Short mmCIF file of C-alpha atoms in Angstrom, two decimals:
data_model
loop_
_atom_site.label_atom_id
_atom_site.label_comp_id
_atom_site.label_asym_id
_atom_site.label_seq_id
_atom_site.Cartn_x
_atom_site.Cartn_y
_atom_site.Cartn_z
CA ASP U 1 9.20 22.21 -53.54
CA ALA U 2 6.36 21.42 -55.75
CA GLU U 3 2.94 21.98 -53.78
CA ILE U 4 -1.03 22.39 -54.64
CA THR U 5 -2.62 25.04 -52.86
CA GLN U 6 -6.12 25.74 -51.85
CA SER U 7 -7.60 29.05 -51.05
CA PRO U 8 -9.61 30.15 -49.09
CA ARG U 9 -9.51 27.73 -46.35
CA HIS U 10 -12.44 29.06 -44.92
CA LYS U 11 -15.46 31.00 -46.22
CA ILE U 12 -18.71 31.37 -45.21
CA THR U 13 -21.28 32.93 -47.59
CA GLU U 14 -25.08 33.20 -47.95
CA THR U 15 -27.57 31.37 -50.32
CA GLY U 16 -27.50 32.41 -53.76
CA ARG U 17 -23.95 34.15 -53.68
CA GLN U 18 -21.47 33.05 -56.61
CA VAL U 19 -18.41 31.61 -54.99
CA THR U 20 -14.69 31.05 -56.45
CA LEU U 21 -12.26 28.38 -54.70
CA ALA U 22 -9.30 28.37 -55.82
CA CYS U 23 -6.80 25.48 -56.54
CA HIS U 24 -2.93 26.08 -57.50
CA GLN U 25 -0.25 23.63 -58.44
CA THR U 26 3.15 24.14 -59.33
CA TRP U 27 3.61 20.13 -60.31
CA ASN U 28 2.74 21.11 -64.04
CA HIS U 29 0.50 18.27 -63.39
CA ASN U 30 -1.90 17.60 -66.71
CA ASN U 31 -4.83 16.15 -64.23
CA MET U 32 -6.42 17.79 -61.36
CA PHE U 33 -9.69 17.00 -59.84
CA TRP U 34 -12.16 18.58 -57.52
CA TYR U 35 -13.68 17.05 -54.67
CA ARG U 36 -15.69 17.25 -51.61
CA GLN U 37 -16.02 15.91 -48.61
CA ASP U 38 -19.35 15.05 -46.14
CA LEU U 39 -19.84 12.94 -43.44
CA GLY U 40 -21.40 9.55 -44.43
CA HIS U 41 -20.63 10.04 -47.97
CA GLY U 42 -16.62 10.31 -48.12
CA LEU U 43 -14.89 11.63 -50.58
CA ARG U 44 -17.05 12.44 -53.79
CA LEU U 45 -15.59 13.68 -57.51
CA ILE U 46 -16.96 17.11 -58.91
CA HIS U 47 -15.34 18.02 -62.02
CA TYR U 48 -11.87 16.54 -63.17
CA SER U 49 -9.60 17.91 -66.15
CA TYR U 50 -7.31 16.22 -68.14
CA GLY U 51 -5.26 19.44 -69.29
CA VAL U 52 -6.23 23.08 -70.60
CA GLN U 53 -9.03 23.67 -72.12
CA ASP U 54 -10.66 20.24 -70.79
CA THR U 55 -13.18 19.88 -68.13
CA ASN U 56 -15.55 17.03 -67.59
CA LYS U 57 -18.40 16.45 -64.86
CA GLY U 58 -18.10 14.23 -61.75
CA GLU U 59 -20.28 12.41 -59.50
CA VAL U 60 -21.67 15.21 -58.05
CA SER U 61 -21.57 18.15 -60.81
CA ASP U 62 -24.86 19.77 -60.44
CA GLY U 63 -24.78 23.54 -59.05
CA TYR U 64 -20.63 23.65 -59.99
CA SER U 65 -18.48 24.74 -63.05
CA VAL U 66 -14.87 24.80 -63.40
CA SER U 67 -12.39 26.42 -66.54
CA ARG U 68 -8.43 25.28 -67.34
CA SER U 69 -7.33 28.02 -68.58
CA ASN U 70 -3.32 27.31 -67.77
CA THR U 71 -2.04 23.86 -66.71
CA GLU U 72 -1.76 25.18 -62.93
CA ASP U 73 -5.04 26.60 -61.98
CA LEU U 74 -8.50 24.93 -61.80
CA PRO U 75 -10.75 27.05 -59.83
CA LEU U 76 -14.13 25.62 -58.80
CA THR U 77 -17.19 28.28 -59.21
CA LEU U 78 -20.50 27.77 -57.21
CA GLU U 79 -23.21 30.17 -59.23
CA SER U 80 -25.51 30.06 -56.80
CA ALA U 81 -24.45 28.46 -53.41
CA ALA U 82 -27.16 26.71 -51.67
CA SER U 83 -27.11 25.14 -47.69
CA SER U 84 -26.74 21.95 -49.43
CA GLN U 85 -22.84 22.99 -50.78
CA THR U 86 -21.52 23.37 -47.13
CA SER U 87 -19.19 20.83 -47.43
CA VAL U 88 -15.14 20.54 -47.02
CA TYR U 89 -13.60 20.85 -50.77
CA PHE U 90 -10.27 19.09 -51.64
CA CYS U 91 -8.32 19.88 -54.78
CA ALA U 92 -5.98 17.29 -56.38
CA SER U 93 -3.57 16.56 -59.02
CA SER U 94 -1.78 13.90 -60.78
CA ARG U 95 0.75 13.78 -63.40
CA THR U 96 -1.24 10.71 -65.20
CA TRP U 97 -4.36 9.41 -65.27
CA GLY U 98 -5.62 6.34 -63.43
CA SER U 99 -2.02 5.25 -62.22
CA GLY U 100 -0.26 8.42 -61.37
CA GLU U 101 0.14 9.46 -57.51
CA LEU U 102 -2.52 12.15 -56.25
CA PHE U 103 -1.22 15.07 -54.47
CA PHE U 104 -4.02 16.84 -52.29
CA GLY U 105 -4.43 20.21 -51.29
CA GLU U 106 -5.11 20.90 -47.99
CA GLY U 107 -8.97 21.41 -48.47
CA SER U 108 -11.64 24.49 -48.37
CA ARG U 109 -14.26 24.31 -45.46
CA LEU U 110 -17.42 26.47 -46.91
CA THR U 111 -20.29 27.10 -45.39
CA VAL U 112 -23.55 28.03 -47.10
CA LEU U 113 -25.83 29.96 -44.17
CA LYS L 1 -24.46 -0.50 -52.71
CA ASN L 2 -21.03 1.80 -53.16
CA GLU L 3 -19.06 0.72 -55.65
CA VAL L 4 -15.82 0.74 -52.81
CA GLU L 5 -16.34 -1.18 -49.62
CA GLN L 6 -14.21 -0.88 -46.61
CA SER L 7 -14.47 -2.42 -43.63
CA PRO L 8 -14.04 -1.80 -41.15
CA GLN L 9 -15.63 1.52 -40.73
CA ASN L 10 -14.10 2.05 -37.64
CA LEU L 11 -10.82 0.34 -35.91
CA THR L 12 -9.43 0.93 -32.45
CA ALA L 13 -6.43 -1.01 -31.74
CA GLN L 14 -3.62 -0.92 -28.93
CA GLU L 15 -0.31 0.13 -29.76
CA GLY L 16 1.87 -2.42 -31.43
CA GLU L 17 -0.82 -4.03 -32.87
CA PHE L 18 -0.94 -5.61 -36.53
CA ILE L 19 -3.85 -3.35 -38.33
CA THR L 20 -5.94 -4.96 -41.21
CA ILE L 21 -7.98 -2.19 -43.35
CA ASN L 22 -9.75 -4.29 -46.23
CA CYS L 23 -11.16 -2.73 -49.22
CA SER L 24 -13.65 -4.48 -51.95
CA TYR L 25 -14.53 -2.91 -54.99
CA SER L 26 -17.18 -4.18 -57.84
CA VAL L 27 -16.13 -2.31 -61.05
CA GLY L 28 -13.03 -3.26 -63.07
CA ILE L 29 -9.97 -1.31 -62.46
CA SER L 30 -6.17 -1.17 -63.40
CA ALA L 31 -5.17 0.45 -60.22
CA LEU L 32 -6.03 1.35 -56.39
CA HIS L 33 -5.02 4.26 -54.41
CA TRP L 34 -4.50 4.31 -50.56
CA LEU L 35 -5.28 7.83 -48.85
CA GLN L 36 -4.38 8.57 -45.38
CA GLN L 37 -5.82 11.69 -43.85
CA HIS L 38 -5.04 12.82 -40.08
CA PRO L 39 -7.46 14.50 -38.13
CA GLY L 40 -7.37 18.50 -39.38
CA GLY L 41 -8.46 17.56 -42.75
CA GLY L 42 -5.05 17.02 -44.96
CA ILE L 43 -4.83 13.75 -47.41
CA VAL L 44 -2.23 12.27 -48.18
CA SER L 45 -1.35 9.30 -50.42
CA LEU L 46 0.29 6.47 -49.15
CA PHE L 47 0.28 3.85 -52.10
CA MET L 48 -0.42 3.51 -55.63
CA LEU L 49 -0.89 -0.26 -56.65
CA SER L 50 -2.12 -2.19 -59.81
CA SER L 51 -0.90 -5.82 -58.16
CA GLY L 52 1.18 -7.63 -56.28
CA LYS L 53 2.42 -5.86 -52.77
CA LYS L 54 3.84 -2.64 -51.95
CA LYS L 55 5.55 -1.59 -48.71
CA HIS L 56 6.72 1.82 -47.10
CA GLY L 57 8.06 1.48 -43.50
CA ARG L 58 5.62 -0.07 -41.29
CA LEU L 59 2.78 0.06 -43.91
CA ILE L 60 2.00 -2.68 -46.68
CA ALA L 61 -0.90 -2.83 -49.09
CA THR L 62 -1.42 -5.62 -51.60
CA ILE L 63 -4.29 -5.93 -54.13
CA ASN L 64 -5.66 -8.83 -55.95
CA ILE L 65 -7.38 -7.27 -59.24
CA GLN L 66 -8.96 -10.61 -60.08
CA GLU L 67 -10.49 -10.83 -56.57
CA LYS L 68 -11.31 -6.99 -56.64
CA HIS L 69 -9.87 -6.68 -53.33
CA SER L 70 -7.02 -4.70 -51.53
CA SER L 71 -5.53 -4.53 -48.20
CA LEU L 72 -3.57 -2.44 -46.08
CA HIS L 73 -1.91 -3.39 -43.17
CA ILE L 74 -0.20 -1.66 -40.21
CA THR L 75 2.75 -3.51 -38.28
CA ALA L 76 3.69 -2.35 -34.98
CA SER L 77 0.75 0.14 -34.91
CA HIS L 78 1.61 3.83 -33.10
CA PRO L 79 -0.89 6.31 -31.96
CA ARG L 80 0.74 8.84 -34.55
CA ASP L 81 -1.51 6.30 -37.15
CA SER L 82 -4.24 7.85 -36.02
CA ALA L 83 -6.31 8.85 -38.70
CA VAL L 84 -8.21 7.89 -41.64
CA TYR L 85 -7.63 5.63 -44.19
CA ILE L 86 -9.37 5.31 -47.81
CA CYS L 87 -9.23 3.72 -50.91
CA ALA L 88 -9.92 4.90 -54.16
CA THR L 89 -10.00 3.08 -57.60
CA ALA L 90 -8.04 4.65 -60.04
CA ASP L 91 -11.33 6.13 -61.84
CA MET L 92 -11.71 8.06 -58.78
CA ARG L 93 -13.97 5.85 -56.82
CA PHE L 94 -13.78 6.53 -53.19
CA GLY L 95 -14.38 4.49 -50.05
CA ALA L 96 -16.03 6.10 -46.84
CA GLY L 97 -12.63 5.61 -45.31
CA THR L 98 -11.85 3.70 -42.16
CA ARG L 99 -11.12 5.59 -38.85
CA LEU L 100 -7.96 4.07 -37.11
CA THR L 101 -7.49 4.78 -33.30
CA VAL L 102 -4.34 3.35 -31.48
CA LYS L 103 -4.25 3.83 -28.25
CA PRO L 104 -0.92 3.94 -26.06
#
């Protein structure tokens, strides 16, 4: 069965370190998204991609970057982790922008000490 | 003010009750998603709708694009329906979620 997977599921890191969260989907979806979920804020869009070599900033992109070198993967990188980036991160994909069902990964809980 | 507002924030019901969760948005949209997040965190898409009504089992979602309002209904609620329900516009603006607890 097609799926979307995130890794690692849990990570603890220190302030200033670079962290990369992986997202891999096997649906061959063009659209991929990264969100963070925090108490009191709900889900907020960090970055998104419409396809290979395309990346776009979302609502809360500062301190994060993504790259899309193939259809299956959209890794999220925190160049210099900050305590404010402690959160649960979700990756999602969809076949069509705006009208397609969203498929979510299981989430990655990141703690920055 | 959030562009996507959900109500209520929290809802407790007895098993068997009819549940309604509301979502209002202030931006023009082409479609809206309803998502379910169970304790433990996984998020599942329930519906994506752009007009009228959709039904899946005991869940019904309606939307009025002109009035910028959508509702999610659960008939004959069950404790396994306990979860956070989230609405999201097609351009990825999310409501804060409604936490539903159904007691046996």
